[in-house]
Coordinates of C-alpha atoms in Angstrom, one line a residue:
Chain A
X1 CA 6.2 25.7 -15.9
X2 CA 4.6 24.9 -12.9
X3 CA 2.8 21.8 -14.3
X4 CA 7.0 20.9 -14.9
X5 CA 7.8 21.1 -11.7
X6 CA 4.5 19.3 -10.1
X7 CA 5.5 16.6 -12.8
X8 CA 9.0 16.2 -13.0
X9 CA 9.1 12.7 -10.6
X10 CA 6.8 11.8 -13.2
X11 CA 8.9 12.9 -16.5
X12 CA 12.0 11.6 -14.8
X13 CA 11.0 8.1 -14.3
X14 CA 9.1 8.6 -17.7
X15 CA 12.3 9.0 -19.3
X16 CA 14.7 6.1 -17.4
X17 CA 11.6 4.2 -19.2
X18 CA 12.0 5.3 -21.9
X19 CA 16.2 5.0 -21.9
X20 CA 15.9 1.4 -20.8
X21 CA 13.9 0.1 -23.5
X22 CA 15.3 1.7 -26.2
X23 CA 18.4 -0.5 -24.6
X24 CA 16.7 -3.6 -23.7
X25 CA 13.6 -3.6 -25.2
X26 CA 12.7 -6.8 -22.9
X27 CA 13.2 -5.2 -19.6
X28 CA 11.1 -2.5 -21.7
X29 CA 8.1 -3.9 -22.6
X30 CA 7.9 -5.9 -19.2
X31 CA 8.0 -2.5 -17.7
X32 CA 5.4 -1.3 -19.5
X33 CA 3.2 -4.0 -18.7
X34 CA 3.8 -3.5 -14.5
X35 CA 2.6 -0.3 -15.1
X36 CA -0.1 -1.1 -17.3
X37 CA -1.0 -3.7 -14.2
X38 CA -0.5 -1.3 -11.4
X39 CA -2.1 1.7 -13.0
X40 CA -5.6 -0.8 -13.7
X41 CA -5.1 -1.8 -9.6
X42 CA -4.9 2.0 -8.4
X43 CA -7.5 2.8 -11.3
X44 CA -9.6 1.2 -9.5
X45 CA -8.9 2.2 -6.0
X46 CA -8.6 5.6 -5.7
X47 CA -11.8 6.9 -6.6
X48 CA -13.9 5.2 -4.2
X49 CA -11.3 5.9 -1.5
X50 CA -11.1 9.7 -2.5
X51 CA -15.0 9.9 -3.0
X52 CA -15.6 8.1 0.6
X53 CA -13.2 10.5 2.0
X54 CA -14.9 13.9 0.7
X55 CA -18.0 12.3 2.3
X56 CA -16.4 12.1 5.4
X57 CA -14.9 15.2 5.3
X58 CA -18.5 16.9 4.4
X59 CA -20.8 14.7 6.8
X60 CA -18.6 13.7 9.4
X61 CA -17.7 16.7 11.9
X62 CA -14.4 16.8 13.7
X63 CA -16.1 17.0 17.0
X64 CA -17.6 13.2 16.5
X65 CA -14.4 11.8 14.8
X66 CA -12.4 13.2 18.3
X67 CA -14.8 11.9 20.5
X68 CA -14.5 8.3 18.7
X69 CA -11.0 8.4 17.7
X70 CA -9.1 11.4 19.3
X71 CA -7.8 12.2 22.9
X72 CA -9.2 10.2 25.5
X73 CA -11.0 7.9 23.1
X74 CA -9.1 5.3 24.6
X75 CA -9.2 1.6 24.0
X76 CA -12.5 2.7 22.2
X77 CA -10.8 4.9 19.8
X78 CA -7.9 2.1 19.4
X79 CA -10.4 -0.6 18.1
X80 CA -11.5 1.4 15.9
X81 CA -8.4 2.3 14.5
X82 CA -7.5 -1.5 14.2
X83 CA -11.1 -2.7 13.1
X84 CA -11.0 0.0 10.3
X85 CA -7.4 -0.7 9.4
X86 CA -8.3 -3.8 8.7
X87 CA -11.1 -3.9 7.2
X88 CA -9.8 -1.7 4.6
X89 CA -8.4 -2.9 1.6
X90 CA -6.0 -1.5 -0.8
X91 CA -2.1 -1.1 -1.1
X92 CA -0.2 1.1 1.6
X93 CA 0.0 4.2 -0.5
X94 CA -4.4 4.1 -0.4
X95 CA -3.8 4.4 3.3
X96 CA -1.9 7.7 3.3
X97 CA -5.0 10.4 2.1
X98 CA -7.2 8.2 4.4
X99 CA -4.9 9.3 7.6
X100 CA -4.0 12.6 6.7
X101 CA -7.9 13.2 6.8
X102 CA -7.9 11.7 9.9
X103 CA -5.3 14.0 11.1
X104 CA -6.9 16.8 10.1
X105 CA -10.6 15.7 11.6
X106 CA -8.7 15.8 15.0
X107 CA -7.7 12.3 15.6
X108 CA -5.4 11.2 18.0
X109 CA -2.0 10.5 16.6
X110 CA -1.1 7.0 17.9
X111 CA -4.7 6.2 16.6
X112 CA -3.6 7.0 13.3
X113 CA -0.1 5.4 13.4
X114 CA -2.6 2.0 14.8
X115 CA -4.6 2.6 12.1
X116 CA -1.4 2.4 9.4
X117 CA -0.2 -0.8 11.2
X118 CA -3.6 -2.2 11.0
X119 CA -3.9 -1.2 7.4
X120 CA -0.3 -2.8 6.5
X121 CA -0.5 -6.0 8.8
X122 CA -3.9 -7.6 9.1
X123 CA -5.7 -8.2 6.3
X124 CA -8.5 -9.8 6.6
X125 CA -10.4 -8.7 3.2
X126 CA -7.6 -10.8 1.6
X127 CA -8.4 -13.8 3.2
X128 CA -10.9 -13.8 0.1
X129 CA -8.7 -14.1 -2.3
X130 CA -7.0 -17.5 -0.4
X131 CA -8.2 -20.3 -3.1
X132 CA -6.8 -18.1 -6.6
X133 CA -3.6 -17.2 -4.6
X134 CA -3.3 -21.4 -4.0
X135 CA -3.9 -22.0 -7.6
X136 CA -1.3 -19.8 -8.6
X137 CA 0.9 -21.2 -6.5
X138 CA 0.2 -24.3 -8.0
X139 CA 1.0 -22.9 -11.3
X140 CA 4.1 -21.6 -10.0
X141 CA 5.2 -24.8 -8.8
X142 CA 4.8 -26.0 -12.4
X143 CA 6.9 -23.6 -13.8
X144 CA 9.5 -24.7 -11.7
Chain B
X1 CA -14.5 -9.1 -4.4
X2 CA -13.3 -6.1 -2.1
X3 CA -13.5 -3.8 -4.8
X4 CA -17.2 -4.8 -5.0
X5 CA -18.0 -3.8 -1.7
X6 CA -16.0 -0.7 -1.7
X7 CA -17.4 0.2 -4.8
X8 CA -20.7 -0.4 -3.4
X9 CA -20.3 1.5 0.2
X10 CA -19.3 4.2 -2.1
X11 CA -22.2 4.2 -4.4
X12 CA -24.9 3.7 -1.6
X13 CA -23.2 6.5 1.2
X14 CA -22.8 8.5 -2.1
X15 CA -26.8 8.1 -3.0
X16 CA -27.8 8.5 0.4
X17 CA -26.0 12.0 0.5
X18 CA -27.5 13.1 -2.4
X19 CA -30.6 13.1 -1.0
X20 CA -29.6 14.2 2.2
X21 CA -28.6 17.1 0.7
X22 CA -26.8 17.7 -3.2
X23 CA -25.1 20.8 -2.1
X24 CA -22.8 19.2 0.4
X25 CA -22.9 16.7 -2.1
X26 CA -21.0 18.2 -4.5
X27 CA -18.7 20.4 -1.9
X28 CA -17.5 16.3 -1.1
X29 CA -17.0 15.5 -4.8
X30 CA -14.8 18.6 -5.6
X31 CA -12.7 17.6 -2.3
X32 CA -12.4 14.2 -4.0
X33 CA -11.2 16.3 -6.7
X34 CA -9.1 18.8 -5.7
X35 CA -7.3 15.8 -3.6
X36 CA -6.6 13.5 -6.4
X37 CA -5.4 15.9 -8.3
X38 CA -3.0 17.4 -5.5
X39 CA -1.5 13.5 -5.3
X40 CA -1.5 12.8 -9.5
X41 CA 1.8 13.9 -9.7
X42 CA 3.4 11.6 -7.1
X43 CA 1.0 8.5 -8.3
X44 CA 1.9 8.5 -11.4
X45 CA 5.8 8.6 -11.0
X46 CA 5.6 6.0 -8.5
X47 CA 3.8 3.6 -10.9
X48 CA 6.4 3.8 -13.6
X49 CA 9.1 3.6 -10.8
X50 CA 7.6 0.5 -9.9
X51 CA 7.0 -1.0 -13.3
X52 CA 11.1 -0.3 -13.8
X53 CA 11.8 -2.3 -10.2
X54 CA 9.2 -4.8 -10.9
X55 CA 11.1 -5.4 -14.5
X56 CA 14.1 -6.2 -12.8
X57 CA 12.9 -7.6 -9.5
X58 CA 10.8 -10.1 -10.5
X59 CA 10.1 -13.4 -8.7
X60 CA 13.1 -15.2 -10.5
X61 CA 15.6 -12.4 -9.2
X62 CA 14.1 -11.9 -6.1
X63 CA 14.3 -15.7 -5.1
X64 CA 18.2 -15.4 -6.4
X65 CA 18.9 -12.7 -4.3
X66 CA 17.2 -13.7 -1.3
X67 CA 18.1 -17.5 -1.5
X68 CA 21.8 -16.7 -1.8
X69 CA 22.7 -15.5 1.8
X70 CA 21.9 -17.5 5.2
X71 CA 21.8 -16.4 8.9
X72 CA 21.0 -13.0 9.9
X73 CA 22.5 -11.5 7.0
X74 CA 20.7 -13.8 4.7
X75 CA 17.5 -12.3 7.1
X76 CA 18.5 -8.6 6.7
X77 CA 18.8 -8.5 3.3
X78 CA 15.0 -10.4 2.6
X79 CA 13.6 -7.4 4.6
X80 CA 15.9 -4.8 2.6
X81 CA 14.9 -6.6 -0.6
X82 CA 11.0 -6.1 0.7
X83 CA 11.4 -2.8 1.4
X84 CA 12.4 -1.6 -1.8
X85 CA 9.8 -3.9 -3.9
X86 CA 6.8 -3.3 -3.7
X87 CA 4.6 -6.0 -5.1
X88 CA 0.8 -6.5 -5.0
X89 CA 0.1 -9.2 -2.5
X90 CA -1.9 -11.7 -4.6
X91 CA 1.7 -11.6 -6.7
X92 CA 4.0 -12.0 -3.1
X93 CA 2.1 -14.7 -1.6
X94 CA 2.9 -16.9 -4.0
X95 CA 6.3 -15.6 -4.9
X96 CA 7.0 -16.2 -0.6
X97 CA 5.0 -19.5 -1.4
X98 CA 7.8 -20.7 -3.9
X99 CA 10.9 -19.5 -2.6
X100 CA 9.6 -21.4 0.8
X101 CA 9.4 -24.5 -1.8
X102 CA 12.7 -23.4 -3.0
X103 CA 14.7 -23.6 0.4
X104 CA 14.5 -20.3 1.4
X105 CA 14.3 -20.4 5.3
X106 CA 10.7 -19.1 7.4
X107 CA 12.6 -16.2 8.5
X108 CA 13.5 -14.6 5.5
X109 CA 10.3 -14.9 4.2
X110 CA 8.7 -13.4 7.3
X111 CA 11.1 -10.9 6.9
X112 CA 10.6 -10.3 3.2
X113 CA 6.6 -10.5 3.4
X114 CA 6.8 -8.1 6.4
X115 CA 8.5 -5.4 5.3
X116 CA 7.1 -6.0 1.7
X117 CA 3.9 -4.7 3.1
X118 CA 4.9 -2.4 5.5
X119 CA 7.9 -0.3 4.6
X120 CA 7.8 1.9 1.3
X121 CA 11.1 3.2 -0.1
X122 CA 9.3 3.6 -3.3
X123 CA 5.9 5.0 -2.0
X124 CA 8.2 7.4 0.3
X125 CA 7.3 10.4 -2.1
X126 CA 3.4 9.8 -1.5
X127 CA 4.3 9.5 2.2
X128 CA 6.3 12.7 2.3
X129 CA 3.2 14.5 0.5
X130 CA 1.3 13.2 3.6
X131 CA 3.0 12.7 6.9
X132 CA 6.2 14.8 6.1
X133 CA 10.1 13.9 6.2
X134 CA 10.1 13.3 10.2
X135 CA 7.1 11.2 10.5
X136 CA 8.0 9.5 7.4
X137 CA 11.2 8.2 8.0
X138 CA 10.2 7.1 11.3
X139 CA 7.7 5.0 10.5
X140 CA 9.4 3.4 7.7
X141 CA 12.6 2.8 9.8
X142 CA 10.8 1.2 12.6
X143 CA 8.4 -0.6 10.2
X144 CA 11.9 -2.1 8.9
X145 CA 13.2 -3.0 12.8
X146 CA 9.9 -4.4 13.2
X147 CA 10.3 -6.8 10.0
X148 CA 13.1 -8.4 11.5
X149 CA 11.7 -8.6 14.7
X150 CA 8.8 -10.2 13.3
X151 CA 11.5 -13.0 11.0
X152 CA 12.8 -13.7 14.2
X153 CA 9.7 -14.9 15.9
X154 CA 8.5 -16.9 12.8
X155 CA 11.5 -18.1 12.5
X156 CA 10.9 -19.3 16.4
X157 CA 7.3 -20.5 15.8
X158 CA 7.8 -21.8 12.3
X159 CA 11.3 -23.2 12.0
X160 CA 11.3 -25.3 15.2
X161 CA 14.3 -27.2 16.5
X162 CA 16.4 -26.3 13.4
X163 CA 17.0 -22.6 14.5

């Protein structure tokens, strides 16, 4: 019963899923293969993230994360925020167990809320990526 | 390229803490643990909620819907459209690349991108888990005010004389 209830987002969206391609088996199928796609991307994500944070969390005490990120870390604490932001990679909802940690290790708030912005905003890790993302536009173009 | 590297950080930190010392070791691994499996729940529904948007939304809807208005309105609704999508970015760069191709003005797609990236309607259940309902609607909310602030100064910078 409980597992229900922890899963019921889950078994509702399962079963719109479901619903829609049994009436449009198109819309279906190209459903299934997003998820197939996004499930591989955050496959592949969130077990370094989750794994990096437990380190933290173990190594790291909350007396050294508030004296480089928390009150009166100043514009210190702020570049870091921005520089780690950044630096990270990974969709928004990767971001979210990466602050609450913060929050809990004693960081200070707005460096956490900077940190989210940085996340979200500047990407430079995707700067990488720069010469596939022209070719597919050029294959988009084609399509066109 | 990036999963390399963070694949690698976490296999090297990892190694090194092992033998640092394996009990803490493990005590970090079963955190791991015990977190994912608090969040499964909420992951899961949210990639078949996006699978369903993505099946509808996809690039050929999204240019129709965001080509058709002009002006501010035209503006607002990019940035509503981006906040309810939520697209990889290797798929919205080019997606923003073609619609620019298309016609679509420099301020929609700053608005689109922007608040593609930044605001979460779908990813608000994950949020709520975290930051709660106050924080979580705040951010998003201002993330949104800051899309269009951000459309209107590319569309400054970008669009020139024509704005």
């Amino acid at each position: 019963m409980v597992l229900i209830k922890r899963y019921r987002f889950f078994l509702a969206t399962a079963t719109i899923l479901l619903v829609i391609s049994l009436v449009n088996q198109e819309i279906g199928s190209r459903a299934v293969g997003v998820v197939g796609y996004t499930f591989r991307e955050m496959a592949m994500i969130i077990p370094p993230v989750f794994i990096l944070l437990g380190l933290l969390d173990v190594w790291i005490p909350r007396e050294t994360m508030m004296r480089f990120m928390g009150e009166g870390s100043g514009v210190k604490g702020m570049l870091i925020a921005i520089l780690l932001g950044s630096a990270a990679t990974g969709p928004l909802y990767a971001a979210f167990p990466v602050a609450s940690v913060f929050m809990k290790k004693g960081v200070k708030f707005s460096n956490v809320l900077i940190f989210i912005g940085a996340w979200t905003r500047s990407k430079f890790t995707q700067y990488q990526t720069t010469p596939k993302l022209w070719i597919n536009s050029q294959y988009l173009r084609n399509l066109q | 390229m990036t999963n390399i590297a963070l694949y690698l950080a976490t296999v090297l930190l990892l190694g090194l803490s092992y033998t640092r010392d394996r009990g803490k070791t493990r005590k970090a691994l079963k955190k791991a643990l015990k977190a994912f499996k608090n969040i499964l729940p909420q992951f899961l529904g949210i990639i078949v909620l996006v699978g369903l948007l993505m099946a509808v939304f996809d690039a050929a809807f999204i240019s129709r819907l965001i080509g058709q208005e002009s002006g501010w309105l035209g503006v607002l609704l990019s940035a509503v459209v981006g906040a309810v999508t939520l697209i990889p970015g290797i798929v919205a760069f080019p997606t923003a690349a073609m619609l620019i191709q298309g016609g679509a003005g420099y301020m929609k797609i700053g608005a689109f991108v922007s608040a593609l990236m930044m605001v979460g309607v779908v990813t608000l259940p994950v949020e709520l888990e975290y930051f709660g309902r106050r924080l979580s609607i705040a951010r998003n909310l201002l993330a949104f005010l800051f899309s269009l602030l951000v459309a209107y100064i590319i569309g400054k910078v970008c669009g020139g004389l024509w704005f």
